[in-house]
PDB file of C-alpha atoms in Angstrom:
ATOM      1  CA  MET A   1      -6.674  -3.055  -1.989  1.00 61.00           C
ATOM      2  CA  VAL A   2      -7.147  -1.618  -5.472  1.00 66.00           C
ATOM      3  CA  HIS A   3      -6.671   2.154  -5.012  1.00 69.00           C
ATOM      4  CA  VAL A   4      -5.163   4.395  -2.360  1.00 70.00           C
ATOM      5  CA  LYS A   5      -5.891   8.114  -2.051  1.00 70.00           C
ATOM      6  CA  GLU A   6      -2.870   9.665  -0.391  1.00 69.00           C
ATOM      7  CA  PRO A   7      -3.669  12.315   2.232  1.00 67.00           C
ATOM      8  CA  PRO A   8      -2.156  15.792   1.982  1.00 68.00           C
ATOM      9  CA  ARG A   9      -0.378  15.305   5.319  1.00 66.00           C
ATOM     10  CA  ARG A  10       2.140  12.666   6.301  1.00 61.00           C
ATOM     11  CA  VAL A  11       0.696   9.495   7.824  1.00 57.00           C
ATOM     12  CA  THR A  12       2.451   6.588   9.475  1.00 55.00           C
ATOM     13  CA  VAL A  13       0.387   3.785   7.957  1.00 63.00           C
ATOM     14  CA  VAL A  14       0.666   2.872   4.297  1.00 64.00           C
ATOM     15  CA  THR A  15      -1.474   0.203   2.687  1.00 72.00           C
ATOM     16  CA  ARG A  16      -0.086  -1.004  -0.591  1.00 76.00           C
ATOM     17  CA  ILE A  17      -2.183  -1.867  -3.630  1.00 78.00           C
ATOM     18  CA  GLY A  18      -2.587  -5.631  -3.663  1.00 82.00           C
ATOM     19  CA  SER A  19      -2.615  -5.921   0.136  1.00 79.00           C
ATOM     20  CA  VAL A  20      -5.057  -8.434   1.561  1.00 79.00           C
ATOM     21  CA  LEU A  21      -6.763  -7.057   4.658  1.00 82.00           C
ATOM     22  CA  PRO A  22      -8.975  -8.858   7.163  1.00 86.00           C
ATOM     23  CA  LEU A  23     -12.564  -9.270   6.039  1.00 85.00           C
ATOM     24  CA  LEU A  24     -14.202  -8.406   9.345  1.00 84.00           C
ATOM     25  CA  THR A  25     -11.917  -5.857  10.993  1.00 84.00           C
ATOM     26  CA  SER A  26     -10.901  -3.546   8.154  1.00 88.00           C
ATOM     27  CA  ALA A  27     -12.947  -1.011   6.200  1.00 89.00           C
ATOM     28  CA  THR A  28     -11.749  -2.584   2.951  1.00 88.00           C
ATOM     29  CA  GLY A  29     -12.695  -6.071   4.109  1.00 90.00           C
ATOM     30  CA  LEU A  30     -16.140  -4.911   5.177  1.00 92.00           C
ATOM     31  CA  VAL A  31     -16.770  -3.411   1.720  1.00 93.00           C
ATOM     32  CA  PHE A  32     -15.776  -6.671   0.038  1.00 91.00           C
ATOM     33  CA  ALA A  33     -17.884  -8.668   2.510  1.00 92.00           C
ATOM     34  CA  ALA A  34     -20.891  -6.427   1.846  1.00 94.00           C
ATOM     35  CA  TYR A  35     -20.814  -6.730  -1.926  1.00 94.00           C
ATOM     36  CA  LEU A  36     -19.221 -10.061  -2.862  1.00 91.00           C
ATOM     37  CA  PRO A  37     -21.465 -13.118  -3.157  1.00 92.00           C
ATOM     38  CA  ALA A  38     -21.759 -14.897   0.209  1.00 88.00           C
ATOM     39  CA  GLU A  39     -20.323 -18.152  -1.151  1.00 91.00           C
ATOM     40  CA  GLU A  40     -17.101 -16.365  -2.161  1.00 90.00           C
ATOM     41  CA  ILE A  41     -16.397 -15.070   1.335  1.00 88.00           C
ATOM     42  CA  GLU A  42     -17.968 -17.746   3.558  1.00 89.00           C
ATOM     43  CA  ALA A  43     -14.763 -19.663   4.349  1.00 89.00           C
ATOM     44  CA  MET A  44     -12.781 -16.525   5.177  1.00 88.00           C
ATOM     45  CA  LYS A  45     -15.701 -15.066   7.139  1.00 86.00           C
ATOM     46  CA  SER A  46     -16.123 -18.235   9.218  1.00 86.00           C
ATOM     47  CA  ALA A  47     -12.398 -18.495   9.929  1.00 86.00           C
ATOM     48  CA  GLU A  48     -12.209 -14.867  11.080  1.00 84.00           C
ATOM     49  CA  ILE A  49     -15.329 -15.168  13.254  1.00 82.00           C
ATOM     50  CA  ASP A  50     -13.875 -18.304  14.866  1.00 81.00           C
ATOM     51  CA  ALA A  51     -10.565 -16.524  15.482  1.00 80.00           C
ATOM     52  CA  LEU A  52     -12.349 -13.563  17.085  1.00 75.00           C
ATOM     53  CA  ALA A  53     -14.753 -15.680  19.118  1.00 70.00           C
ATOM     54  CA  HIS A  54     -13.871 -17.748  22.154  1.00 67.00           C
ATOM     55  CA  GLY A  55     -17.141 -19.616  22.457  1.00 59.00           C
ATOM     56  CA  ARG A  56     -20.264 -20.499  20.562  1.00 62.00           C
ATOM     57  CA  SER A  57     -22.355 -17.585  21.872  1.00 65.00           C
ATOM     58  CA  THR A  58     -19.499 -15.196  21.158  1.00 77.00           C
ATOM     59  CA  ALA A  59     -19.341 -16.466  17.564  1.00 75.00           C
ATOM     60  CA  ARG A  60     -23.077 -15.852  17.179  1.00 78.00           C
ATOM     61  CA  GLN A  61     -22.682 -12.361  18.622  1.00 80.00           C
ATOM     62  CA  ALA A  62     -19.769 -11.643  16.273  1.00 78.00           C
ATOM     63  CA  ALA A  63     -21.838 -12.856  13.305  1.00 80.00           C
ATOM     64  CA  ALA A  64     -24.772 -10.643  14.367  1.00 84.00           C
ATOM     65  CA  VAL A  65     -22.497  -7.590  14.707  1.00 83.00           C
ATOM     66  CA  LEU A  66     -21.002  -8.341  11.296  1.00 85.00           C
ATOM     67  CA  ASP A  67     -24.439  -8.620   9.675  1.00 89.00           C
ATOM     68  CA  LYS A  68     -25.373  -5.223  11.155  1.00 91.00           C
ATOM     69  CA  ARG A  69     -22.122  -3.672   9.860  1.00 91.00           C
ATOM     70  CA  LEU A  70     -22.655  -5.113   6.384  1.00 92.00           C
ATOM     71  CA  ARG A  71     -26.204  -3.741   6.214  1.00 95.00           C
ATOM     72  CA  ALA A  72     -24.815  -0.307   7.184  1.00 95.00           C
ATOM     73  CA  VAL A  73     -22.153  -0.537   4.441  1.00 95.00           C
ATOM     74  CA  ARG A  74     -24.806  -1.348   1.838  1.00 95.00           C
ATOM     75  CA  THR A  75     -27.054   1.451   3.094  1.00 96.00           C
ATOM     76  CA  ASN A  76     -24.315   4.102   3.301  1.00 94.00           C
ATOM     77  CA  GLY A  77     -22.178   2.946   0.370  1.00 94.00           C
ATOM     78  CA  VAL A  78     -19.009   3.107   2.488  1.00 95.00           C
ATOM     79  CA  ALA A  79     -17.394   1.339   5.428  1.00 94.00           C
ATOM     80  CA  ALA A  80     -15.710   3.283   8.196  1.00 90.00           C
ATOM     81  CA  VAL A  81     -13.780   1.799  11.111  1.00 88.00           C
ATOM     82  CA  GLN A  82     -12.194   3.406  14.122  1.00 85.00           C
ATOM     83  CA  SER A  83      -9.345   1.507  15.780  1.00 77.00           C
ATOM     84  CA  LEU A  84     -10.882  -1.793  14.678  1.00 70.00           C
ATOM     85  CA  PHE A  85      -7.927  -3.247  12.743  1.00 68.00           C
ATOM     86  CA  PHE A  86      -5.117  -1.213  14.353  1.00 70.00           C
ATOM     87  CA  PRO A  87      -5.549   0.780  17.596  1.00 74.00           C
ATOM     88  CA  GLY A  88      -5.532   4.502  16.825  1.00 74.00           C
ATOM     89  CA  ILE A  89      -5.978   4.033  13.077  1.00 77.00           C
ATOM     90  CA  ASP A  90      -9.248   4.992  11.404  1.00 81.00           C
ATOM     91  CA  ALA A  91     -10.167   4.086   7.826  1.00 84.00           C
ATOM     92  CA  ILE A  92     -12.880   4.608   5.232  1.00 86.00           C
ATOM     93  CA  ALA A  93     -13.404   2.394   2.192  1.00 89.00           C
ATOM     94  CA  ALA A  94     -15.863   2.543  -0.697  1.00 91.00           C
ATOM     95  CA  PRO A  95     -16.495   0.070  -3.503  1.00 90.00           C
ATOM     96  CA  ALA A  96     -15.414   0.753  -7.080  1.00 85.00           C
ATOM     97  CA  PHE A  97     -17.765  -1.269  -9.250  1.00 81.00           C
ATOM     98  CA  ALA A  98     -16.665  -0.023 -12.687  1.00 77.00           C
ATOM     99  CA  ALA A  99     -13.372   1.808 -12.239  1.00 64.00           C
ATOM    100  CA  ASN A 100     -12.554   1.676 -15.968  1.00 69.00           C
ATOM    101  CA  ALA A 101     -16.036   2.454 -17.310  1.00 61.00           C
ATOM    102  CA  GLY A 102     -16.361   5.690 -19.011  1.00 55.00           C
TER     103      GLY A 102
END
């Protein structure tokens, strides 16, 4: 997490700058997974897929769903999740490639 835009209304979930969120089940993680080099995320990606999957075919299905999500993030420029990381919590994340450029 590198930046948080606080909503105008009170919310019950706060993500702190510096938090490390899951790669595959959070909007932030999906953005990082979509744009970081594959070799940088492969170990974390494999561990999370294995934790989510209960069998070999399930792991392949999870990997296929992830690939589809990552293509959508690259196409749309944002990741959005609904109740994926926490039930009832929706999130949107976008990459900041040059936050200090100006």
